[in-house]
Every structure is written in structure tokens, then in C-alpha cells.
CSV table of C-alpha atoms and ligand atoms in Angstrom, one decimal:
chain,number,residue,atom,x,y,z
A,168,MET,CA,-33.4,222.5,-111.8
A,169,THR,CA,-29.7,222.4,-110.9
A,170,MET,CA,-28.8,219.4,-108.3
A,171,LEU,CA,-25.0,220.0,-108.4
A,172,ALA,CA,-22.7,222.6,-109.9
A,173,THR,CA,-19.3,223.5,-109.3
A,174,ARG,CA,-17.4,226.9,-110.0
A,175,ASP,CA,-13.9,226.9,-110.7
A,176,LEU,CA,-13.2,224.0,-108.5
A,177,LYS,CA,-9.2,223.2,-107.4
A,178,ALA,CA,-8.4,220.5,-105.2
A,179,TYR,CA,-4.4,220.0,-104.7
A,180,TYR,CA,-3.0,218.1,-102.5
A,181,PHE,CA,0.1,219.8,-100.8
A,182,THR,CA,3.6,218.4,-100.4
A,183,ARG,CA,7.0,218.8,-99.5
A,184,ARG,CA,7.7,218.6,-103.3
A,185,GLY,CA,4.7,221.2,-104.0
A,186,PHE,CA,0.8,221.1,-105.0
A,187,VAL,CA,-0.7,218.2,-107.2
A,188,ARG,CA,-3.1,219.4,-109.3
A,189,ALA,CA,-5.4,216.3,-109.1
A,190,VAL,CA,-8.1,218.9,-109.9
A,191,ASP,CA,-7.8,222.4,-111.6
A,192,GLY,CA,-10.7,224.5,-112.7
A,193,ILE,CA,-13.6,222.2,-113.3
A,194,ASN,CA,-17.0,224.2,-114.3
A,195,ILE,CA,-19.7,220.8,-114.1
A,196,GLU,CA,-23.7,221.6,-113.9
A,197,VAL,CA,-26.0,218.6,-113.1
A,198,GLY,CA,-29.6,218.6,-113.4
A,199,GLU,CA,-32.7,216.9,-111.7
A,200,GLY,CA,-33.0,213.7,-113.8
A,201,ARG,CA,-29.5,213.7,-114.8
A,202,VAL,CA,-26.6,211.1,-115.1
A,203,LEU,CA,-23.4,212.6,-115.4
A,204,GLY,CA,-21.0,210.1,-116.0
A,205,ILE,CA,-17.3,211.2,-115.7
A,206,VAL,CA,-14.6,209.0,-117.1
A,207,GLY,CA,-10.9,208.8,-117.2
A,208,GLU,CA,-7.6,207.0,-117.2
A,209,SER,CA,-6.7,205.9,-113.3
A,210,GLY,CA,-4.9,209.3,-112.3
A,211,SER,CA,-6.9,212.1,-113.7
A,212,GLY,CA,-8.3,213.1,-110.5
A,213,LYS,CA,-11.5,211.6,-110.5
A,214,SER,CA,-11.9,210.3,-107.3
A,215,THR,CA,-10.1,213.4,-106.2
A,216,LEU,CA,-13.0,215.7,-107.5
A,217,GLY,CA,-15.7,213.3,-106.0
A,218,MET,CA,-14.4,213.6,-102.8
A,219,ALA,CA,-14.2,217.4,-103.0
A,220,LEU,CA,-18.4,217.2,-104.1
A,221,THR,CA,-19.2,216.0,-101.4
A,222,ALA,CA,-16.5,218.2,-99.6
A,223,LEU,CA,-14.9,215.3,-97.7
A,224,VAL,CA,-11.5,216.8,-97.5
A,225,ARG,CA,-8.9,216.3,-95.5
A,226,PRO,CA,-5.1,217.6,-95.0
A,227,PRO,CA,-3.0,217.3,-97.3
A,228,LEU,CA,-6.0,218.2,-100.0
A,229,ARG,CA,-7.1,221.5,-100.7
A,230,VAL,CA,-10.3,222.7,-102.4
A,231,GLN,CA,-10.6,226.1,-103.6
A,232,GLY,CA,-13.9,227.4,-106.0
A,233,SER,CA,-17.5,226.1,-105.2
A,234,VAL,CA,-19.3,222.9,-105.2
A,235,LEU,CA,-23.2,224.3,-105.1
A,236,PHE,CA,-25.6,221.7,-103.9
A,237,LYS,CA,-29.0,222.9,-105.0
A,238,GLY,CA,-27.7,226.7,-105.2
A,239,LYS,CA,-25.6,226.4,-101.4
A,240,ASP,CA,-22.0,226.8,-101.3
A,241,ILE,CA,-21.1,223.4,-99.2
A,242,TYR,CA,-18.2,224.8,-98.4
A,243,SER,CA,-19.9,227.5,-96.6
A,244,LEU,CA,-22.3,225.6,-94.3
A,245,HIS,CA,-22.1,224.7,-90.5
A,246,PRO,CA,-20.5,221.5,-90.1
A,247,GLU,CA,-24.3,220.7,-88.8
A,248,VAL,CA,-25.9,221.3,-91.5
A,249,LEU,CA,-23.6,219.6,-93.7
A,250,ARG,CA,-23.5,216.3,-91.7
A,251,ALA,CA,-27.4,216.5,-91.9
A,252,ILE,CA,-27.3,216.7,-96.0
A,253,ARG,CA,-24.5,214.3,-96.1
A,254,GLY,CA,-26.8,210.5,-96.9
A,255,VAL,CA,-29.7,212.4,-97.5
A,256,GLY,CA,-29.1,215.3,-99.8
A,257,LEU,CA,-25.7,213.7,-101.0
A,258,SER,CA,-23.8,210.9,-100.7
A,259,LEU,CA,-21.1,209.8,-101.4
A,260,ILE,CA,-20.4,206.0,-102.7
A,261,PRO,CA,-16.2,205.9,-102.0
A,262,GLN,CA,-13.9,203.8,-103.9
A,263,PHE,CA,-13.0,201.4,-102.5
A,264,ALA,CA,-16.4,201.5,-100.3
A,265,MET,CA,-15.3,198.1,-99.4
A,266,ASP,CA,-13.2,199.0,-96.6
A,267,ALA,CA,-14.9,201.5,-95.2
A,268,LEU,CA,-17.6,199.5,-93.4
A,269,ASN,CA,-16.7,200.1,-89.3
A,270,PRO,CA,-15.4,196.2,-88.7
A,271,THR,CA,-16.5,195.7,-85.3
A,272,ALA,CA,-20.7,196.4,-85.9
A,273,ARG,CA,-22.9,194.4,-87.5
A,274,ILE,CA,-24.5,195.7,-90.5
A,275,ARG,CA,-28.1,195.8,-88.6
A,276,ASP,CA,-26.2,198.4,-86.2
A,277,LEU,CA,-24.2,201.0,-89.1
A,278,ILE,CA,-27.5,201.1,-90.2
A,279,LYS,CA,-29.0,202.5,-86.6
A,280,ASP,CA,-26.1,204.9,-86.4
A,281,LEU,CA,-27.2,206.2,-90.3
A,282,VAL,CA,-30.6,206.7,-88.4
A,283,ASP,CA,-29.5,208.1,-85.4
A,284,SER,CA,-27.4,210.8,-87.4
A,285,HIS,CA,-29.9,212.0,-89.1
A,286,LYS,CA,-32.4,212.0,-85.6
A,287,ASP,CA,-32.5,215.9,-85.1
A,288,SER,CA,-32.9,216.9,-89.1
A,289,ILE,CA,-35.2,213.5,-90.1
A,290,LYS,CA,-37.8,211.7,-89.0
A,291,LEU,CA,-36.9,208.2,-89.9
A,292,GLU,CA,-37.8,204.9,-88.2
A,293,LEU,CA,-35.2,202.2,-87.7
A,294,ASP,CA,-37.7,199.4,-88.2
A,295,ASP,CA,-38.7,201.1,-91.9
A,296,MET,CA,-35.0,201.2,-92.4
A,297,ILE,CA,-34.6,197.6,-92.2
A,298,LYS,CA,-37.6,196.6,-94.1
A,299,ARG,CA,-35.9,198.8,-97.1
A,300,ALA,CA,-32.8,197.4,-96.7
A,301,GLN,CA,-33.7,193.8,-96.7
A,302,GLU,CA,-36.2,194.8,-100.2
A,303,ARG,CA,-32.6,196.3,-101.6
A,304,ALA,CA,-30.7,193.8,-100.1
A,305,LEU,CA,-32.1,191.0,-102.5
A,306,GLN,CA,-32.2,193.3,-105.6
A,307,ILE,CA,-28.1,193.4,-105.3
A,308,GLY,CA,-28.0,189.6,-104.7
A,309,LEU,CA,-27.6,190.0,-101.3
A,310,PRO,CA,-29.0,187.2,-99.0
A,311,LYS,CA,-31.5,189.3,-96.0
A,312,TRP,CA,-29.0,187.6,-93.3
A,313,VAL,CA,-26.7,189.4,-94.6
A,314,LEU,CA,-27.6,192.5,-92.2
A,315,ASP,CA,-27.2,190.1,-88.6
A,316,ARG,CA,-23.5,189.8,-89.8
A,317,TYR,CA,-19.9,191.5,-89.6
A,318,PRO,CA,-17.9,193.3,-92.3
A,319,VAL,CA,-15.3,190.6,-91.7
A,320,GLU,CA,-17.7,187.8,-92.5
A,321,LEU,CA,-18.6,189.3,-95.7
A,322,SER,CA,-16.8,188.5,-99.1
A,323,GLY,CA,-15.1,191.7,-100.5
A,324,GLY,CA,-18.1,191.6,-103.2
A,325,MET,CA,-20.8,191.6,-100.4
A,326,ARG,CA,-18.9,194.3,-98.2
A,327,GLN,CA,-19.0,196.5,-101.6
A,328,ARG,CA,-22.4,196.4,-102.0
A,329,VAL,CA,-23.8,196.3,-98.3
A,330,ALA,CA,-21.6,200.1,-98.6
A,331,ILE,CA,-23.8,200.7,-101.9
A,332,LEU,CA,-27.1,199.5,-99.8
A,333,LEU,CA,-26.4,202.3,-97.2
A,334,SER,CA,-24.8,204.7,-99.1
A,335,THR,CA,-28.0,204.9,-101.2
A,336,LEU,CA,-30.7,204.1,-97.9
A,337,LEU,CA,-31.9,206.8,-97.3
A,338,ASN,CA,-33.1,207.8,-100.8
A,339,PRO,CA,-30.0,210.6,-101.5
A,340,GLU,CA,-31.1,213.5,-103.6
A,341,VAL,CA,-27.8,213.5,-105.4
A,342,LEU,CA,-25.5,210.2,-105.3
A,343,ILE,CA,-22.0,210.3,-106.9
A,344,ALA,CA,-21.1,206.9,-106.8
A,345,ASP,CA,-17.0,206.0,-107.6
A,346,GLU,CA,-16.2,203.1,-109.3
A,347,PRO,CA,-19.0,201.6,-107.5
A,348,THR,CA,-18.9,198.5,-109.5
A,349,SER,CA,-15.0,198.3,-110.0
A,350,ALA,CA,-14.4,194.9,-107.6
A,351,LEU,CA,-16.9,193.1,-108.6
A,352,ASP,CA,-17.5,190.0,-110.9
A,353,VAL,CA,-19.3,191.2,-114.4
A,354,VAL,CA,-22.6,189.4,-113.1
A,355,ILE,CA,-23.1,191.7,-109.9
A,356,GLN,CA,-21.6,194.6,-112.2
A,357,ARG,CA,-24.9,194.2,-114.1
A,358,LEU,CA,-26.9,194.2,-111.5
A,359,VAL,CA,-25.3,196.8,-109.2
A,360,ILE,CA,-25.9,199.1,-112.5
A,361,GLN,CA,-29.4,197.8,-112.6
A,362,TYR,CA,-30.4,198.7,-108.7
A,363,LEU,CA,-29.4,202.3,-109.1
A,364,GLN,CA,-30.9,202.3,-112.6
A,365,ASP,CA,-34.0,201.2,-110.7
A,366,LEU,CA,-33.5,204.0,-107.7
A,367,PHE,CA,-33.4,206.6,-110.0
A,368,LYS,CA,-36.1,205.2,-112.3
A,369,GLU,CA,-38.1,205.2,-109.0
A,370,GLY,CA,-36.9,208.8,-108.4
A,371,ALA,CA,-34.8,207.4,-104.9
A,372,ILE,CA,-32.3,209.3,-106.4
A,373,LYS,CA,-32.7,212.2,-108.3
A,374,THR,CA,-29.1,212.9,-109.6
A,375,MET,CA,-26.4,210.6,-110.2
A,376,ILE,CA,-22.3,211.0,-110.6
A,377,PHE,CA,-21.1,207.7,-112.0
A,378,ILE,CA,-17.1,207.8,-112.1
A,379,SER,CA,-14.8,205.3,-113.9
A,380,HIS,CA,-12.2,204.9,-115.7
A,381,ASP,CA,-14.0,202.5,-118.4
A,382,ILE,CA,-16.6,204.8,-120.4
A,383,ALA,CA,-18.5,201.4,-121.3
A,384,THR,CA,-20.0,201.3,-118.4
A,385,ALA,CA,-20.1,204.9,-118.0
A,386,TYR,CA,-22.4,204.8,-120.9
A,387,GLN,CA,-24.7,202.3,-119.6
A,388,ILE,CA,-25.9,204.5,-117.1
A,389,ALA,CA,-25.0,207.8,-118.2
A,390,THR,CA,-27.0,210.6,-119.7
A,391,ASP,CA,-24.4,212.9,-119.9
A,392,ILE,CA,-20.6,212.5,-119.9
A,393,ALA,CA,-17.5,214.4,-118.8
A,394,VAL,CA,-13.9,213.1,-119.9
A,395,MET,CA,-11.5,214.1,-117.6
A,396,TYR,CA,-7.8,214.4,-118.1
A,397,ALA,CA,-5.0,215.5,-116.0
A,398,GLY,CA,-7.5,217.3,-113.8
A,399,GLN,CA,-9.4,218.5,-116.1
A,400,ILE,CA,-12.8,218.5,-118.4
A,401,VAL,CA,-11.2,217.7,-121.8
A,402,GLU,CA,-15.2,216.8,-123.4
A,403,SER,CA,-18.4,217.1,-121.9
A,404,GLY,CA,-21.8,216.3,-123.9
A,405,SER,CA,-24.7,214.0,-124.5
A,406,ALA,CA,-24.1,210.5,-123.7
A,407,ASP,CA,-24.8,209.2,-127.2
A,408,LYS,CA,-22.3,212.2,-128.6
A,409,VAL,CA,-19.6,211.7,-126.8
A,410,VAL,CA,-19.3,208.4,-127.5
A,411,HIS,CA,-20.5,208.1,-130.8
A,412,GLU,CA,-18.9,210.8,-132.2
A,413,PRO,CA,-15.7,211.7,-129.9
A,414,LEU,CA,-13.9,214.9,-130.6
A,415,HIS,CA,-11.2,214.9,-128.5
A,416,PRO,CA,-7.9,213.2,-129.2
A,417,TYR,CA,-8.1,211.8,-125.8
A,418,THR,CA,-11.7,210.9,-125.8
A,419,LYS,CA,-11.3,208.6,-129.1
A,420,GLY,CA,-8.3,207.6,-127.3
A,421,LEU,CA,-10.4,206.0,-124.8
A,422,MET,CA,-13.1,204.8,-126.6
A,423,SER,CA,-10.7,202.6,-128.6
A,424,ALA,CA,-9.4,201.3,-125.6
A,425,ILE,CA,-12.9,199.1,-125.0
A,426,VAL,CA,-12.0,195.4,-125.0
A,427,GLU,CA,-15.8,194.3,-123.9
A,428,PRO,CA,-17.9,193.1,-126.8
A,429,GLY,CA,-21.7,193.6,-126.6
A,430,MET,CA,-21.8,197.2,-125.2
A,431,ASN,CA,-23.6,198.6,-128.2
A,432,ILE,CA,-20.8,201.0,-129.0
A,433,ARG,CA,-19.9,201.7,-132.3
A,434,LYS,CA,-16.0,201.3,-132.2
A,435,VAL,CA,-14.8,205.0,-133.5
A,436,LYS,CA,-10.9,204.4,-135.3
A,437,LEU,CA,-8.8,202.4,-133.9
A,438,GLU,CA,-6.6,205.1,-132.5
A,439,GLY,CA,-4.6,203.7,-128.8
A,440,LEU,CA,-3.0,205.7,-126.3
A,441,THR,CA,0.3,205.4,-125.7
A,442,GLY,CA,2.6,207.4,-123.6
A,443,GLU,CA,1.5,208.0,-119.5
A,444,PRO,CA,-1.2,211.1,-117.9
A,445,PRO,CA,1.4,214.4,-116.7
A,446,ASP,CA,2.8,214.4,-114.0
A,447,LEU,CA,0.4,217.1,-111.9
A,448,LEU,CA,3.3,218.1,-109.4
A,449,ASN,CA,4.4,220.0,-112.6
A,450,PRO,CA,1.4,219.3,-115.9
A,451,PRO,CA,2.8,220.7,-119.6
A,452,LYS,CA,2.6,224.5,-120.3
A,453,GLY,CA,-0.3,224.2,-122.8
A,454,CYS,CA,-2.9,221.2,-123.5
A,455,ARG,CA,-1.6,218.5,-120.8
A,456,PHE,CA,-2.3,216.5,-123.8
A,457,TYR,CA,0.2,217.3,-125.4
A,458,PRO,CA,2.7,214.6,-125.1
A,459,ARG,CA,0.6,212.0,-126.2
A,460,CYS,CA,-1.4,213.8,-128.6
A,461,ARG,CA,-1.0,212.0,-132.3
A,462,TYR,CA,-2.5,216.0,-133.6
A,463,ARG,CA,-0.6,217.9,-131.8
A,464,MET,CA,0.3,221.4,-133.4
A,465,ASP,CA,3.0,224.0,-132.5
A,466,ILE,CA,0.1,225.9,-130.5
A,467,CYS,CA,-1.1,223.4,-128.4
A,468,LYS,CA,2.5,223.6,-126.4
A,469,GLU,CA,2.5,226.9,-125.8
A,470,GLU,CA,-1.2,227.6,-125.3
A,471,ASP,CA,-3.8,226.1,-123.0
A,472,PRO,CA,-6.8,225.8,-125.2
A,473,PRO,CA,-9.7,227.0,-124.4
A,474,GLU,CA,-13.0,225.1,-123.9
A,475,VAL,CA,-15.3,225.6,-127.3
A,476,ASP,CA,-19.0,224.7,-128.3
A,477,VAL,CA,-19.1,222.4,-131.2
A,478,GLY,CA,-22.7,221.5,-132.1
A,479,GLY,CA,-23.5,221.2,-128.1
A,480,VAL,CA,-20.8,219.1,-126.9
A,481,LYS,CA,-18.1,220.8,-125.2
A,482,VAL,CA,-14.3,220.2,-126.3
A,483,LYS,CA,-10.9,221.6,-124.5
A,484,CYS,CA,-8.8,221.2,-127.8
A,485,TRP,CA,-7.1,223.8,-130.3
A,486,LEU,CA,-8.3,221.4,-133.2
A,487,TYR,CA,-11.8,223.1,-132.8
A,488,ALA,CA,-11.0,226.7,-131.5
A,489,LYS,CA,-10.5,229.4,-133.7
A,490,ARG,CA,-7.4,230.2,-133.9
A,491,GLU,CA,-5.0,231.4,-135.9
A,492,GLY,CA,-1.8,229.4,-136.0
A,493,ALA,CA,-4.1,226.3,-135.2
A,494,ARG,CA,-3.8,224.3,-137.9
A,495,PRO,CA,-3.4,220.5,-138.4
B,61,SF4,FE1,-3.6,217.3,-129.8
B,61,SF4,FE2,-3.5,220.2,-129.5
B,61,SF4,FE3,-5.9,219.4,-129.2
B,61,SF4,FE4,-4.3,218.7,-127.4
B,61,SF4,S1,-4.8,220.8,-127.8
B,61,SF4,S2,-5.6,217.5,-127.9
B,61,SF4,S3,-2.4,218.4,-128.0
B,61,SF4,S4,-4.8,218.7,-131.3
């Protein structure tokens, strides 16, 4: 069953200088039991995509296209219905989640607020949720007493894990985790990945989108990977294929940038990534990777490459498209 899908999703920031095409025509489909890793450098539009997928959109950001949660476009739902879905149907661990906690409430009070905000749609007992929070806190290396503290009394790493705890407490069907481990040390990172994997295996979470700048981190948990560059997906397919047989020149560059040993990832030929992502106020006319690509051809500069299927992997690159003039 498809849990979350997008149709030509665009999310642009409208500024005085023009619009920044942070997300520019994304089509994804994530089924039950799948974990989609979305990877790319910082500034590729990943976090904007995470916000657009949960309809957490404020001006100057505007969205076009659709986001289908179990077949229903969340942008067409009544705000009350959408509010009831949040946390239970769709939940986001935002980037810098630790800063999103209300500093004037104890963690226990935040759990009460969460339960109260869903009292009209589902029956949740506060005591049960507190007990669940205490059990899960231990799983991510937090002591039980954390529930009786205010966020300001906790370290940044503890606040980050509390935010993860709250975002997953109601067992959301679809969890979108935006760089959930970025503020954590390596040992705690592994604990958090294990925590999310355990929730997934138990069936507490049915579907996950795991956003990361690091393809090796995403590979630890993802069944599928979509590589995002300059607001577009340039390669997507099974995590094993994308990681072990990368096709797009940008994916190859990301793979060569992995520095951490022991990730069980075979290194591809070192190609490196040079240069910077394009200005999304004024992206290149043809392929957006053209200025940085060592395989670029004349056609790449002029025409946007189509997405083609290469052995089950979708890749947006003229190297794989049958087109006269497209020769390396
Ligand atoms: Fe490189 Fe051309 Fe492929 Fe773009 S379309 S990644 S410039 S070869």
C-alpha cells in the first residue's frame, strides 16, 4: 500500500529578488514497510521537502502539486483534519528539533499537550503515554527523570532525543525524520538509528522518510534511496543499488565523499565533488549539475535531462538517455 506520494511537488520561497526553487517537481512514492532515504548536500532542498511533505509551510514558502497521504491530498484537507493526522498519521522530526521544544513546559507537560491535542480523534490515556515515554527514553539513552525536567535543563543532545521521543510517541504511520542524528555524537547516533529501526520492526511506524546529508548514515536504515540535487531527484532506487552501483555523476561524487570507515560500503572510484550547488534563484537551463560535472556534454547545458529507468533505478542524466547528440 502506498502510504505517501507526491505529484510534481514544488516548494518555492518567494523573495524580493525572485523565487528560490528549493523543491522543483518531485515525484516520490513510499509504500508500507519501506524506508526512503533522501540524501544530498546541504542546500539541496531536503529540509524544505520535509516541511512540504507534512504541510508545515509558512510564507514566504509556497507549495504547488500534491502530497498524498494514503491517497488523500493533505493540502486539500480541513485544518482540523490535518491537525488530527499530525503525530498519528504523519509526523515530522524537524531539523534542529531540539530548538522546537517549548522551554516553559516540562517534558511531561509536553506529553500531556500531545495527548490533549488528539483527544477528539483518538483515545489516548496520559498514564499509558507517560509509561511508553519512560520505556522509550531508556532505549535512546535518556534517564526516566528526563520527563520531569524543562528543556533548558537538558543538554542539546538530550533535547534532540526528547524531540525524537515526542515525534514518535503516538506511533505515527509515516515518520519523516530530517537529519535526526546531526547534533549527536557517534555512539548516540547509532542508538537513535537503532531506536528508529526497532520501532519500524515492531510495526509502531509503518513507513519512514529519513533525510540526511550523509548517504552512509541513510544507508544504515533505508530500503530505498533518492538522491536530491538542486531541488530535484537525480537518482532513486533500492538502497543497495544506488549505494553500490551509483549511476548519476552526482551520486558517485557523494559516495566518494564518505569518510567514515566501517560502514560496510564498498568505495566507488574516487571522483570527488568540486564546486558549489547552483543558485536556485536562477538555476542552469539544462542539467543543474552541469557546471560541476566531469562527464558533461553540449546537450547537458541546453536541455533538462529526462528521467530514465536503468535496471530498476531511475536516473536523470543524459549519459543514460537515448538521444542523438548525447555522447560522452
Ligand atoms: Fe553530467 Fe550531463 Fe548527466 Fe548532467 S546530464 S549529470 S551534466 S552527464
